[in-house]
Amino acid sequence: MAGRLSWGLADQAVCSMTNFAVGIYVARALGLSAFGVFSLAWVTYGVVLGVSRGLATDPLVVRFSGVSTASWRAAAAQSSGTALGVGGAVGAVSLVVGLGVGGRVGPAFAALGVVLPGLLLQDAWRYSFFAAGTGRKAFVNDLLGGVALVPALLVAARVDSVAAFVLAWGTAAAVAAAYGCLQSGIRPQPAGARAWLREQRDLGYRYLVENVGVSGASQLRAYGLGAIVGVSAVGVVRGAELLLGPFLAMLMGLSLVTVPEAARVLRQAPHRLGTFCLMLSGALAGAALLWGVALLLVPDRGGELVLGDVWGAASDLIVPAALGVAGSSLGIGAAAGLRALAAARRSLRAQLSASTCYVGGGLGGAALGGAVGSAWGVAAATVISSAVWWLQLRSALRERHHSPIPEVRTS
């Protein structure tokens, strides 16, 4: 387990450092307003990513972690094909909408439409490798994507537009996605998407709604914040998120392996699942608070060196943003436990509740206190949401004692 967790952390470190570099580069190169436009495209990608994971990779991780190689290969081919199909379909819509909208925002969304298939396919390979217990391959894949991003960003800097940076980011991901096919020896099967969706419909559609609830809430908050306060406020919030980037890298790295590990704990020692989830949440929440304290000690000169003009406003959000991440960390263990139990109905309820609280807190706070108020509203919402996650896990564990859960599919 320690080895698999280590590869998860290493992989996400590379992935998040890549995303961090893109954000910093855009913030410094284009300024606060253009960075806000880029952030809108970024959160929109997050919604589409949630759709792809819910339909394609989340069922793969739950049902095909630690199974035979033959079963994994067949599932990975269909899962990656489903992700590629989602990218192509939604990408076409984004391209048409972006070309029709025009202005400052339109070109960014048109560029996003072009690169979505490659972005989603690369993400599908990452989750497929972790389901197989070969996180090293995911690490190498993301490392290649980070290397490919360097020349792409240099070219984008010459063009000096948000769309150019979106294209650079997506082109690097496409290179890594193509290499993922070589690493796995598997060709994605978009034609198998229909069969995959049919076989996984009991989990996939609930995970779809659950994931869209997460990313959709972020998008609604960003759009609402832009409408209430202004697009620059979206850049301020994104700047605060970048300050938390190293910790979020660790958090996301662990999320790649927490569900497979929880599933293994459930198979091997089911009575320890609750303890595993509790220790995971407590450790992550404590680490988030420590990172927030470290950020408060950063001098203004150092912050300006990293974020440029964005630092002044983003630094005011450090305390509420750190508390928000700590609050959400408290629920991560419970969420992993529910996924391992395949309790999709309960995890969906918890996620819809969390998303509602997130949007309500973020927009209500924005109306009362701008970007800072929005951050405090989100911090309060995450604590409430984590309590809901744990209540649902407790109920699911009680139900399991009375009736065994279905066996994890192995073929």
Short mmCIF file of N, CA and C in Angstrom, two decimals, residues 72-240:
data_model
loop_
_atom_site.label_atom_id
_atom_site.label_comp_id
_atom_site.label_asym_id
_atom_site.label_seq_id
_atom_site.Cartn_x
_atom_site.Cartn_y
_atom_site.Cartn_z
N TRP A 72 -8.70 -6.51 -16.66
CA TRP A 72 -8.34 -5.09 -16.65
C TRP A 72 -8.15 -4.55 -18.06
N ARG A 73 -7.48 -5.29 -18.92
CA ARG A 73 -7.22 -4.81 -20.28
C ARG A 73 -8.52 -4.59 -21.05
N ALA A 74 -9.43 -5.53 -20.94
CA ALA A 74 -10.70 -5.38 -21.64
C ALA A 74 -11.48 -4.18 -21.12
N ALA A 75 -11.48 -4.02 -19.79
CA ALA A 75 -12.20 -2.88 -19.21
C ALA A 75 -11.52 -1.56 -19.55
N ALA A 76 -10.18 -1.53 -19.51
CA ALA A 76 -9.45 -0.29 -19.81
C ALA A 76 -9.66 0.16 -21.24
N ALA A 77 -9.76 -0.78 -22.18
CA ALA A 77 -10.01 -0.42 -23.57
C ALA A 77 -11.36 0.26 -23.73
N GLN A 78 -12.38 -0.29 -23.10
CA GLN A 78 -13.71 0.31 -23.19
C GLN A 78 -13.79 1.61 -22.42
N SER A 79 -13.16 1.65 -21.24
CA SER A 79 -13.20 2.85 -20.41
C SER A 79 -12.50 4.02 -21.10
N SER A 80 -11.30 3.79 -21.64
CA SER A 80 -10.58 4.86 -22.33
C SER A 80 -11.31 5.29 -23.60
N GLY A 81 -11.94 4.35 -24.28
CA GLY A 81 -12.75 4.70 -25.45
C GLY A 81 -13.93 5.57 -25.08
N THR A 82 -14.53 5.28 -23.93
CA THR A 82 -15.64 6.12 -23.46
C THR A 82 -15.18 7.54 -23.16
N ALA A 83 -14.01 7.66 -22.51
CA ALA A 83 -13.46 8.99 -22.22
C ALA A 83 -13.16 9.75 -23.50
N LEU A 84 -12.60 9.06 -24.49
CA LEU A 84 -12.30 9.71 -25.77
C LEU A 84 -13.58 10.16 -26.46
N GLY A 85 -14.62 9.35 -26.37
CA GLY A 85 -15.90 9.74 -26.97
C GLY A 85 -16.51 10.95 -26.30
N VAL A 86 -16.42 11.00 -24.97
CA VAL A 86 -16.93 12.17 -24.25
C VAL A 86 -16.18 13.43 -24.67
N GLY A 87 -14.85 13.32 -24.79
CA GLY A 87 -14.04 14.46 -25.20
C GLY A 87 -14.40 14.95 -26.59
N GLY A 88 -14.62 14.01 -27.52
CA GLY A 88 -14.98 14.40 -28.88
C GLY A 88 -16.33 15.07 -28.96
N ALA A 89 -17.31 14.51 -28.25
CA ALA A 89 -18.68 15.05 -28.32
C ALA A 89 -18.77 16.43 -27.67
N VAL A 90 -18.27 16.54 -26.44
CA VAL A 90 -18.35 17.82 -25.74
C VAL A 90 -17.42 18.84 -26.38
N GLY A 91 -16.27 18.37 -26.88
CA GLY A 91 -15.34 19.28 -27.53
C GLY A 91 -15.94 19.93 -28.75
N ALA A 92 -16.71 19.17 -29.52
CA ALA A 92 -17.36 19.75 -30.70
C ALA A 92 -18.34 20.84 -30.31
N VAL A 93 -19.09 20.61 -29.24
CA VAL A 93 -20.03 21.62 -28.76
C VAL A 93 -19.30 22.87 -28.30
N SER A 94 -18.22 22.68 -27.52
CA SER A 94 -17.45 23.82 -27.02
C SER A 94 -16.84 24.62 -28.16
N LEU A 95 -16.38 23.94 -29.21
CA LEU A 95 -15.80 24.63 -30.37
C LEU A 95 -16.83 25.50 -31.06
N VAL A 96 -18.01 24.95 -31.28
CA VAL A 96 -19.08 25.71 -31.96
C VAL A 96 -19.52 26.89 -31.11
N VAL A 97 -19.71 26.66 -29.81
CA VAL A 97 -20.14 27.74 -28.92
C VAL A 97 -19.07 28.82 -28.85
N GLY A 98 -17.82 28.44 -28.73
CA GLY A 98 -16.74 29.41 -28.65
C GLY A 98 -16.64 30.28 -29.88
N LEU A 99 -16.76 29.65 -31.06
CA LEU A 99 -16.71 30.43 -32.30
C LEU A 99 -17.90 31.37 -32.42
N GLY A 100 -19.04 30.94 -31.87
CA GLY A 100 -20.23 31.79 -31.94
C GLY A 100 -20.21 32.95 -30.97
N VAL A 101 -19.63 32.74 -29.79
CA VAL A 101 -19.62 33.78 -28.76
C VAL A 101 -18.65 34.90 -29.10
N GLY A 102 -17.45 34.55 -29.50
CA GLY A 102 -16.45 35.57 -29.83
C GLY A 102 -16.00 36.34 -28.61
N GLY A 103 -15.56 37.57 -28.81
CA GLY A 103 -15.10 38.41 -27.71
C GLY A 103 -13.84 37.86 -27.05
N ARG A 104 -13.69 38.10 -25.75
CA ARG A 104 -12.52 37.61 -25.03
C ARG A 104 -12.66 36.15 -24.63
N VAL A 105 -13.90 35.74 -24.33
CA VAL A 105 -14.13 34.40 -23.80
C VAL A 105 -14.23 33.35 -24.91
N GLY A 106 -14.84 33.69 -26.03
CA GLY A 106 -15.10 32.73 -27.10
C GLY A 106 -13.88 31.97 -27.59
N PRO A 107 -12.78 32.64 -27.97
CA PRO A 107 -11.60 31.90 -28.46
C PRO A 107 -11.06 30.90 -27.45
N ALA A 108 -11.12 31.23 -26.17
CA ALA A 108 -10.63 30.30 -25.14
C ALA A 108 -11.46 29.02 -25.14
N PHE A 109 -12.79 29.15 -25.27
CA PHE A 109 -13.64 27.97 -25.26
C PHE A 109 -13.54 27.19 -26.57
N ALA A 110 -13.30 27.88 -27.68
CA ALA A 110 -13.06 27.18 -28.94
C ALA A 110 -11.79 26.34 -28.86
N ALA A 111 -10.74 26.92 -28.27
CA ALA A 111 -9.49 26.18 -28.09
C ALA A 111 -9.69 25.00 -27.16
N LEU A 112 -10.48 25.18 -26.11
CA LEU A 112 -10.76 24.09 -25.18
C LEU A 112 -11.44 22.94 -25.90
N GLY A 113 -12.36 23.25 -26.81
CA GLY A 113 -13.04 22.21 -27.57
C GLY A 113 -12.09 21.37 -28.40
N VAL A 114 -11.05 22.00 -28.93
CA VAL A 114 -10.08 21.28 -29.76
C VAL A 114 -9.26 20.29 -28.92
N VAL A 115 -8.91 20.67 -27.70
CA VAL A 115 -7.97 19.85 -26.92
C VAL A 115 -8.65 18.89 -25.95
N LEU A 116 -9.97 18.96 -25.80
CA LEU A 116 -10.65 18.11 -24.82
C LEU A 116 -10.43 16.61 -25.03
N PRO A 117 -10.47 16.07 -26.27
CA PRO A 117 -10.25 14.62 -26.40
C PRO A 117 -8.91 14.16 -25.84
N GLY A 118 -7.84 14.89 -26.13
CA GLY A 118 -6.54 14.51 -25.61
C GLY A 118 -6.45 14.63 -24.10
N LEU A 119 -7.04 15.68 -23.54
CA LEU A 119 -7.02 15.88 -22.09
C LEU A 119 -7.73 14.74 -21.36
N LEU A 120 -8.89 14.35 -21.87
CA LEU A 120 -9.67 13.31 -21.20
C LEU A 120 -9.04 11.93 -21.38
N LEU A 121 -8.45 11.68 -22.54
CA LEU A 121 -7.81 10.39 -22.74
C LEU A 121 -6.60 10.23 -21.82
N GLN A 122 -5.81 11.28 -21.67
CA GLN A 122 -4.68 11.18 -20.76
C GLN A 122 -5.14 10.89 -19.34
N ASP A 123 -6.19 11.58 -18.90
CA ASP A 123 -6.70 11.34 -17.55
C ASP A 123 -7.20 9.90 -17.40
N ALA A 124 -7.80 9.36 -18.45
CA ALA A 124 -8.29 7.98 -18.40
C ALA A 124 -7.15 7.00 -18.23
N TRP A 125 -6.01 7.24 -18.90
CA TRP A 125 -4.87 6.35 -18.72
C TRP A 125 -4.34 6.40 -17.30
N ARG A 126 -4.32 7.58 -16.70
CA ARG A 126 -3.84 7.70 -15.32
C ARG A 126 -4.65 6.80 -14.39
N TYR A 127 -5.95 6.90 -14.47
CA TYR A 127 -6.80 6.11 -13.58
C TYR A 127 -6.72 4.62 -13.92
N SER A 128 -6.57 4.31 -15.19
CA SER A 128 -6.44 2.90 -15.57
C SER A 128 -5.18 2.29 -14.97
N PHE A 129 -4.08 3.02 -15.02
CA PHE A 129 -2.83 2.51 -14.46
C PHE A 129 -2.92 2.31 -12.95
N PHE A 130 -3.57 3.24 -12.26
CA PHE A 130 -3.69 3.09 -10.81
C PHE A 130 -4.65 1.95 -10.44
N ALA A 131 -5.66 1.73 -11.25
CA ALA A 131 -6.55 0.59 -11.01
C ALA A 131 -5.78 -0.72 -11.13
N ALA A 132 -4.80 -0.75 -12.05
CA ALA A 132 -3.99 -1.94 -12.24
C ALA A 132 -2.86 -2.06 -11.21
N GLY A 133 -2.69 -1.02 -10.38
CA GLY A 133 -1.61 -1.04 -9.40
C GLY A 133 -0.26 -0.69 -9.98
N THR A 134 -0.24 -0.07 -11.18
CA THR A 134 1.02 0.31 -11.83
C THR A 134 1.11 1.84 -11.91
N GLY A 135 1.13 2.46 -10.74
CA GLY A 135 1.18 3.92 -10.69
C GLY A 135 2.44 4.49 -11.31
N ARG A 136 3.50 3.69 -11.39
CA ARG A 136 4.74 4.17 -12.01
C ARG A 136 4.50 4.60 -13.45
N LYS A 137 3.65 3.87 -14.16
CA LYS A 137 3.37 4.23 -15.56
C LYS A 137 2.63 5.57 -15.64
N ALA A 138 1.72 5.81 -14.69
CA ALA A 138 1.03 7.10 -14.67
C ALA A 138 2.02 8.23 -14.41
N PHE A 139 2.97 7.98 -13.52
CA PHE A 139 3.99 8.99 -13.22
C PHE A 139 4.81 9.33 -14.46
N VAL A 140 5.27 8.31 -15.17
CA VAL A 140 6.06 8.54 -16.38
C VAL A 140 5.23 9.27 -17.42
N ASN A 141 3.97 8.93 -17.54
CA ASN A 141 3.09 9.56 -18.51
C ASN A 141 2.94 11.06 -18.22
N ASP A 142 2.68 11.39 -16.96
CA ASP A 142 2.52 12.80 -16.61
C ASP A 142 3.84 13.55 -16.72
N LEU A 143 4.94 12.87 -16.44
CA LEU A 143 6.25 13.51 -16.58
C LEU A 143 6.50 13.89 -18.03
N LEU A 144 6.15 13.01 -18.95
CA LEU A 144 6.29 13.32 -20.37
C LEU A 144 5.41 14.51 -20.75
N GLY A 145 4.17 14.54 -20.23
CA GLY A 145 3.30 15.67 -20.50
C GLY A 145 3.87 16.99 -20.01
N GLY A 146 4.51 16.95 -18.84
CA GLY A 146 5.14 18.16 -18.31
C GLY A 146 6.31 18.63 -19.15
N VAL A 147 7.10 17.68 -19.65
CA VAL A 147 8.23 18.04 -20.51
C VAL A 147 7.72 18.64 -21.83
N ALA A 148 6.68 18.04 -22.40
CA ALA A 148 6.12 18.54 -23.65
C ALA A 148 5.50 19.93 -23.48
N LEU A 149 5.09 20.26 -22.26
CA LEU A 149 4.45 21.55 -22.02
C LEU A 149 5.43 22.72 -22.14
N VAL A 150 6.71 22.48 -21.88
CA VAL A 150 7.68 23.58 -21.88
C VAL A 150 7.78 24.27 -23.23
N PRO A 151 8.06 23.54 -24.33
CA PRO A 151 8.10 24.24 -25.62
C PRO A 151 6.74 24.78 -26.04
N ALA A 152 5.66 24.08 -25.64
CA ALA A 152 4.32 24.56 -26.00
C ALA A 152 4.03 25.91 -25.36
N LEU A 153 4.43 26.09 -24.09
CA LEU A 153 4.22 27.38 -23.42
C LEU A 153 5.07 28.48 -24.04
N LEU A 154 6.26 28.15 -24.47
CA LEU A 154 7.12 29.16 -25.09
C LEU A 154 6.51 29.67 -26.38
N VAL A 155 5.91 28.76 -27.15
CA VAL A 155 5.23 29.17 -28.37
C VAL A 155 4.01 30.01 -28.04
N ALA A 156 3.25 29.60 -27.02
CA ALA A 156 2.05 30.34 -26.63
C ALA A 156 2.39 31.75 -26.17
N ALA A 157 3.53 31.91 -25.50
CA ALA A 157 3.94 33.23 -25.02
C ALA A 157 4.18 34.20 -26.17
N ARG A 158 4.63 33.68 -27.31
CA ARG A 158 4.84 34.54 -28.48
C ARG A 158 3.51 35.02 -29.05
N VAL A 159 2.49 34.16 -28.99
CA VAL A 159 1.17 34.53 -29.49
C VAL A 159 0.49 35.50 -28.54
N ASP A 160 0.68 35.29 -27.22
CA ASP A 160 0.19 36.20 -26.19
C ASP A 160 -1.33 36.30 -26.17
N SER A 161 -2.00 35.14 -26.06
CA SER A 161 -3.46 35.12 -25.94
C SER A 161 -3.87 33.96 -25.05
N VAL A 162 -5.07 34.06 -24.46
CA VAL A 162 -5.56 32.98 -23.61
C VAL A 162 -5.74 31.70 -24.41
N ALA A 163 -6.29 31.81 -25.63
CA ALA A 163 -6.53 30.63 -26.47
C ALA A 163 -5.22 29.89 -26.75
N ALA A 164 -4.13 30.64 -26.96
CA ALA A 164 -2.84 30.00 -27.24
C ALA A 164 -2.37 29.18 -26.05
N PHE A 165 -2.58 29.69 -24.85
CA PHE A 165 -2.17 28.94 -23.66
C PHE A 165 -3.04 27.71 -23.45
N VAL A 166 -4.33 27.80 -23.77
CA VAL A 166 -5.20 26.63 -23.67
C VAL A 166 -4.75 25.56 -24.66
N LEU A 167 -4.42 25.96 -25.87
CA LEU A 167 -3.95 25.02 -26.88
C LEU A 167 -2.62 24.38 -26.47
N ALA A 168 -1.73 25.17 -25.87
CA ALA A 168 -0.45 24.63 -25.42
C ALA A 168 -0.65 23.57 -24.34
N TRP A 169 -1.50 23.87 -23.39
CA TRP A 169 -1.82 22.94 -22.30
C TRP A 169 -2.40 21.64 -22.86
N GLY A 170 -3.34 21.74 -23.78
CA GLY A 170 -3.98 20.55 -24.34
C GLY A 170 -3.08 19.76 -25.27
N THR A 171 -2.20 20.44 -26.00
CA THR A 171 -1.28 19.74 -26.89
C THR A 171 -0.33 18.85 -26.11
N ALA A 172 0.19 19.35 -25.00
CA ALA A 172 1.07 18.55 -24.15
C ALA A 172 0.33 17.32 -23.62
N ALA A 173 -0.94 17.49 -23.25
CA ALA A 173 -1.73 16.35 -22.76
C ALA A 173 -1.95 15.33 -23.87
N ALA A 174 -2.15 15.80 -25.10
CA ALA A 174 -2.35 14.87 -26.23
C ALA A 174 -1.11 14.02 -26.48
N VAL A 175 0.08 14.61 -26.32
CA VAL A 175 1.32 13.86 -26.46
C VAL A 175 1.37 12.73 -25.43
N ALA A 176 1.04 13.08 -24.18
CA ALA A 176 1.05 12.07 -23.11
C ALA A 176 -0.03 11.02 -23.33
N ALA A 177 -1.20 11.43 -23.87
CA ALA A 177 -2.27 10.47 -24.12
C ALA A 177 -1.86 9.45 -25.18
N ALA A 178 -1.16 9.92 -26.22
CA ALA A 178 -0.68 9.00 -27.25
C ALA A 178 0.35 8.02 -26.67
N TYR A 179 1.20 8.51 -25.80
CA TYR A 179 2.19 7.64 -25.18
C TYR A 179 1.52 6.62 -24.26
N GLY A 180 0.39 7.00 -23.65
CA GLY A 180 -0.33 6.07 -22.80
C GLY A 180 -0.79 4.84 -23.55
N CYS A 181 -1.13 5.02 -24.83
CA CYS A 181 -1.51 3.86 -25.65
C CYS A 181 -0.33 2.91 -25.81
N LEU A 182 0.87 3.46 -25.96
CA LEU A 182 2.07 2.63 -26.08
C LEU A 182 2.41 1.94 -24.76
N GLN A 183 2.27 2.68 -23.65
CA GLN A 183 2.58 2.10 -22.35
C GLN A 183 1.68 0.91 -22.02
N SER A 184 0.40 1.07 -22.29
CA SER A 184 -0.57 0.04 -21.93
C SER A 184 -0.66 -1.07 -22.97
N GLY A 185 -0.26 -0.76 -24.22
CA GLY A 185 -0.45 -1.72 -25.30
C GLY A 185 -1.91 -1.91 -25.63
N ILE A 186 -2.73 -0.90 -25.29
CA ILE A 186 -4.18 -0.97 -25.49
C ILE A 186 -4.61 0.16 -26.40
N ARG A 187 -5.47 -0.15 -27.34
CA ARG A 187 -6.05 0.87 -28.19
C ARG A 187 -7.44 1.21 -27.66
N PRO A 188 -7.71 2.50 -27.39
CA PRO A 188 -9.05 2.87 -26.90
C PRO A 188 -10.13 2.42 -27.88
N GLN A 189 -11.24 1.97 -27.35
CA GLN A 189 -12.34 1.46 -28.17
C GLN A 189 -13.59 2.32 -27.99
N PRO A 190 -13.69 3.44 -28.72
CA PRO A 190 -14.91 4.25 -28.62
C PRO A 190 -16.16 3.46 -29.00
N ALA A 191 -16.00 2.47 -29.88
CA ALA A 191 -17.15 1.65 -30.26
C ALA A 191 -17.67 0.81 -29.11
N GLY A 192 -16.81 0.59 -28.11
CA GLY A 192 -17.25 -0.17 -26.94
C GLY A 192 -17.88 0.67 -25.86
N ALA A 193 -18.02 1.99 -26.11
CA ALA A 193 -18.57 2.88 -25.09
C ALA A 193 -20.00 2.51 -24.73
N ARG A 194 -20.79 2.14 -25.74
CA ARG A 194 -22.19 1.81 -25.46
C ARG A 194 -22.30 0.59 -24.54
N ALA A 195 -21.50 -0.42 -24.82
CA ALA A 195 -21.53 -1.61 -23.96
C ALA A 195 -21.03 -1.29 -22.56
N TRP A 196 -19.98 -0.47 -22.48
CA TRP A 196 -19.44 -0.07 -21.17
C TRP A 196 -20.49 0.68 -20.35
N LEU A 197 -21.16 1.63 -20.98
CA LEU A 197 -22.17 2.41 -20.27
C LEU A 197 -23.32 1.53 -19.82
N ARG A 198 -23.68 0.56 -20.64
CA ARG A 198 -24.78 -0.34 -20.28
C ARG A 198 -24.39 -1.22 -19.10
N GLU A 199 -23.17 -1.77 -19.12
CA GLU A 199 -22.74 -2.68 -18.06
C GLU A 199 -22.49 -1.96 -16.73
N GLN A 200 -22.08 -0.69 -16.81
CA GLN A 200 -21.74 0.07 -15.60
C GLN A 200 -22.82 1.08 -15.20
N ARG A 201 -24.01 0.95 -15.77
CA ARG A 201 -25.02 1.99 -15.56
C ARG A 201 -25.44 2.12 -14.11
N ASP A 202 -25.35 1.04 -13.33
CA ASP A 202 -25.78 1.13 -11.94
C ASP A 202 -24.87 2.04 -11.12
N LEU A 203 -23.59 2.16 -11.54
CA LEU A 203 -22.65 3.07 -10.87
C LEU A 203 -22.39 4.31 -11.70
N GLY A 204 -22.22 4.14 -13.00
CA GLY A 204 -21.75 5.23 -13.84
C GLY A 204 -22.63 6.46 -13.82
N TYR A 205 -23.93 6.29 -13.94
CA TYR A 205 -24.79 7.46 -14.02
C TYR A 205 -24.90 8.19 -12.68
N ARG A 206 -24.83 7.44 -11.59
CA ARG A 206 -24.81 8.10 -10.29
C ARG A 206 -23.50 8.84 -10.08
N TYR A 207 -22.38 8.21 -10.49
CA TYR A 207 -21.09 8.89 -10.37
C TYR A 207 -21.02 10.10 -11.30
N LEU A 208 -21.69 10.00 -12.44
CA LEU A 208 -21.76 11.15 -13.35
C LEU A 208 -22.39 12.34 -12.66
N VAL A 209 -23.56 12.12 -12.08
CA VAL A 209 -24.25 13.21 -11.39
C VAL A 209 -23.42 13.71 -10.22
N GLU A 210 -22.79 12.78 -9.51
CA GLU A 210 -21.98 13.15 -8.36
C GLU A 210 -20.79 14.02 -8.77
N ASN A 211 -20.08 13.61 -9.81
CA ASN A 211 -18.91 14.35 -10.26
C ASN A 211 -19.28 15.70 -10.86
N VAL A 212 -20.35 15.71 -11.63
CA VAL A 212 -20.80 16.99 -12.20
C VAL A 212 -21.25 17.92 -11.08
N GLY A 213 -21.77 17.33 -10.01
CA GLY A 213 -22.12 18.16 -8.85
C GLY A 213 -20.91 18.86 -8.28
N VAL A 214 -19.77 18.15 -8.24
CA VAL A 214 -18.53 18.74 -7.72
C VAL A 214 -18.03 19.83 -8.65
N SER A 215 -17.77 19.46 -9.90
CA SER A 215 -17.20 20.42 -10.84
C SER A 215 -18.21 21.48 -11.26
N GLY A 216 -19.47 21.08 -11.37
CA GLY A 216 -20.49 22.06 -11.73
C GLY A 216 -20.66 23.12 -10.65
N ALA A 217 -20.50 22.72 -9.40
CA ALA A 217 -20.59 23.70 -8.32
C ALA A 217 -19.46 24.71 -8.43
N SER A 218 -18.26 24.24 -8.76
CA SER A 218 -17.13 25.16 -8.95
C SER A 218 -17.38 26.11 -10.11
N GLN A 219 -17.96 25.57 -11.18
CA GLN A 219 -18.24 26.41 -12.33
C GLN A 219 -19.32 27.45 -12.02
N LEU A 220 -20.37 27.03 -11.33
CA LEU A 220 -21.43 27.98 -10.96
C LEU A 220 -20.89 29.07 -10.04
N ARG A 221 -20.02 28.66 -9.12
CA ARG A 221 -19.43 29.66 -8.24
C ARG A 221 -18.59 30.66 -9.04
N ALA A 222 -17.79 30.13 -9.99
CA ALA A 222 -16.93 31.01 -10.79
C ALA A 222 -17.77 31.95 -11.65
N TYR A 223 -18.78 31.42 -12.33
CA TYR A 223 -19.62 32.26 -13.17
C TYR A 223 -20.39 33.28 -12.32
N GLY A 224 -20.92 32.79 -11.18
CA GLY A 224 -21.67 33.70 -10.31
C GLY A 224 -20.79 34.78 -9.72
N LEU A 225 -19.57 34.40 -9.33
CA LEU A 225 -18.63 35.38 -8.78
C LEU A 225 -18.27 36.42 -9.83
N GLY A 226 -18.09 35.97 -11.08
CA GLY A 226 -17.81 36.92 -12.15
C GLY A 226 -18.97 37.87 -12.39
N ALA A 227 -20.20 37.36 -12.28
CA ALA A 227 -21.36 38.21 -12.51
C ALA A 227 -21.60 39.17 -11.34
N ILE A 228 -21.36 38.73 -10.12
CA ILE A 228 -21.64 39.55 -8.95
C ILE A 228 -20.53 40.57 -8.70
N VAL A 229 -19.28 40.10 -8.77
CA VAL A 229 -18.14 40.95 -8.41
C VAL A 229 -17.36 41.42 -9.63
N GLY A 230 -17.19 40.53 -10.62
CA GLY A 230 -16.40 40.85 -11.80
C GLY A 230 -15.46 39.72 -12.14
N VAL A 231 -15.03 39.64 -13.41
CA VAL A 231 -14.19 38.52 -13.84
C VAL A 231 -12.85 38.53 -13.14
N SER A 232 -12.38 39.69 -12.70
CA SER A 232 -11.11 39.74 -11.98
C SER A 232 -11.18 38.97 -10.66
N ALA A 233 -12.37 38.93 -10.04
CA ALA A 233 -12.53 38.20 -8.79
C ALA A 233 -12.32 36.70 -9.00
N VAL A 234 -12.69 36.22 -10.19
CA VAL A 234 -12.45 34.81 -10.51
C VAL A 234 -10.95 34.53 -10.52
N GLY A 235 -10.19 35.48 -11.08
CA GLY A 235 -8.74 35.34 -11.06
C GLY A 235 -8.16 35.37 -9.67
N VAL A 236 -8.74 36.18 -8.78
CA VAL A 236 -8.27 36.25 -7.40
C VAL A 236 -8.47 34.91 -6.70
N VAL A 237 -9.65 34.31 -6.86
CA VAL A 237 -9.94 33.02 -6.24
C VAL A 237 -9.01 31.94 -6.80
N ARG A 238 -8.80 31.98 -8.11
CA ARG A 238 -7.89 31.00 -8.72
C ARG A 238 -6.46 31.20 -8.21
N GLY A 239 -6.07 32.46 -7.99
CA GLY A 239 -4.75 32.74 -7.44
C GLY A 239 -4.58 32.14 -6.06
N ALA A 240 -5.63 32.24 -5.22
CA ALA A 240 -5.57 31.63 -3.89
C ALA A 240 -5.46 30.12 -3.99
#
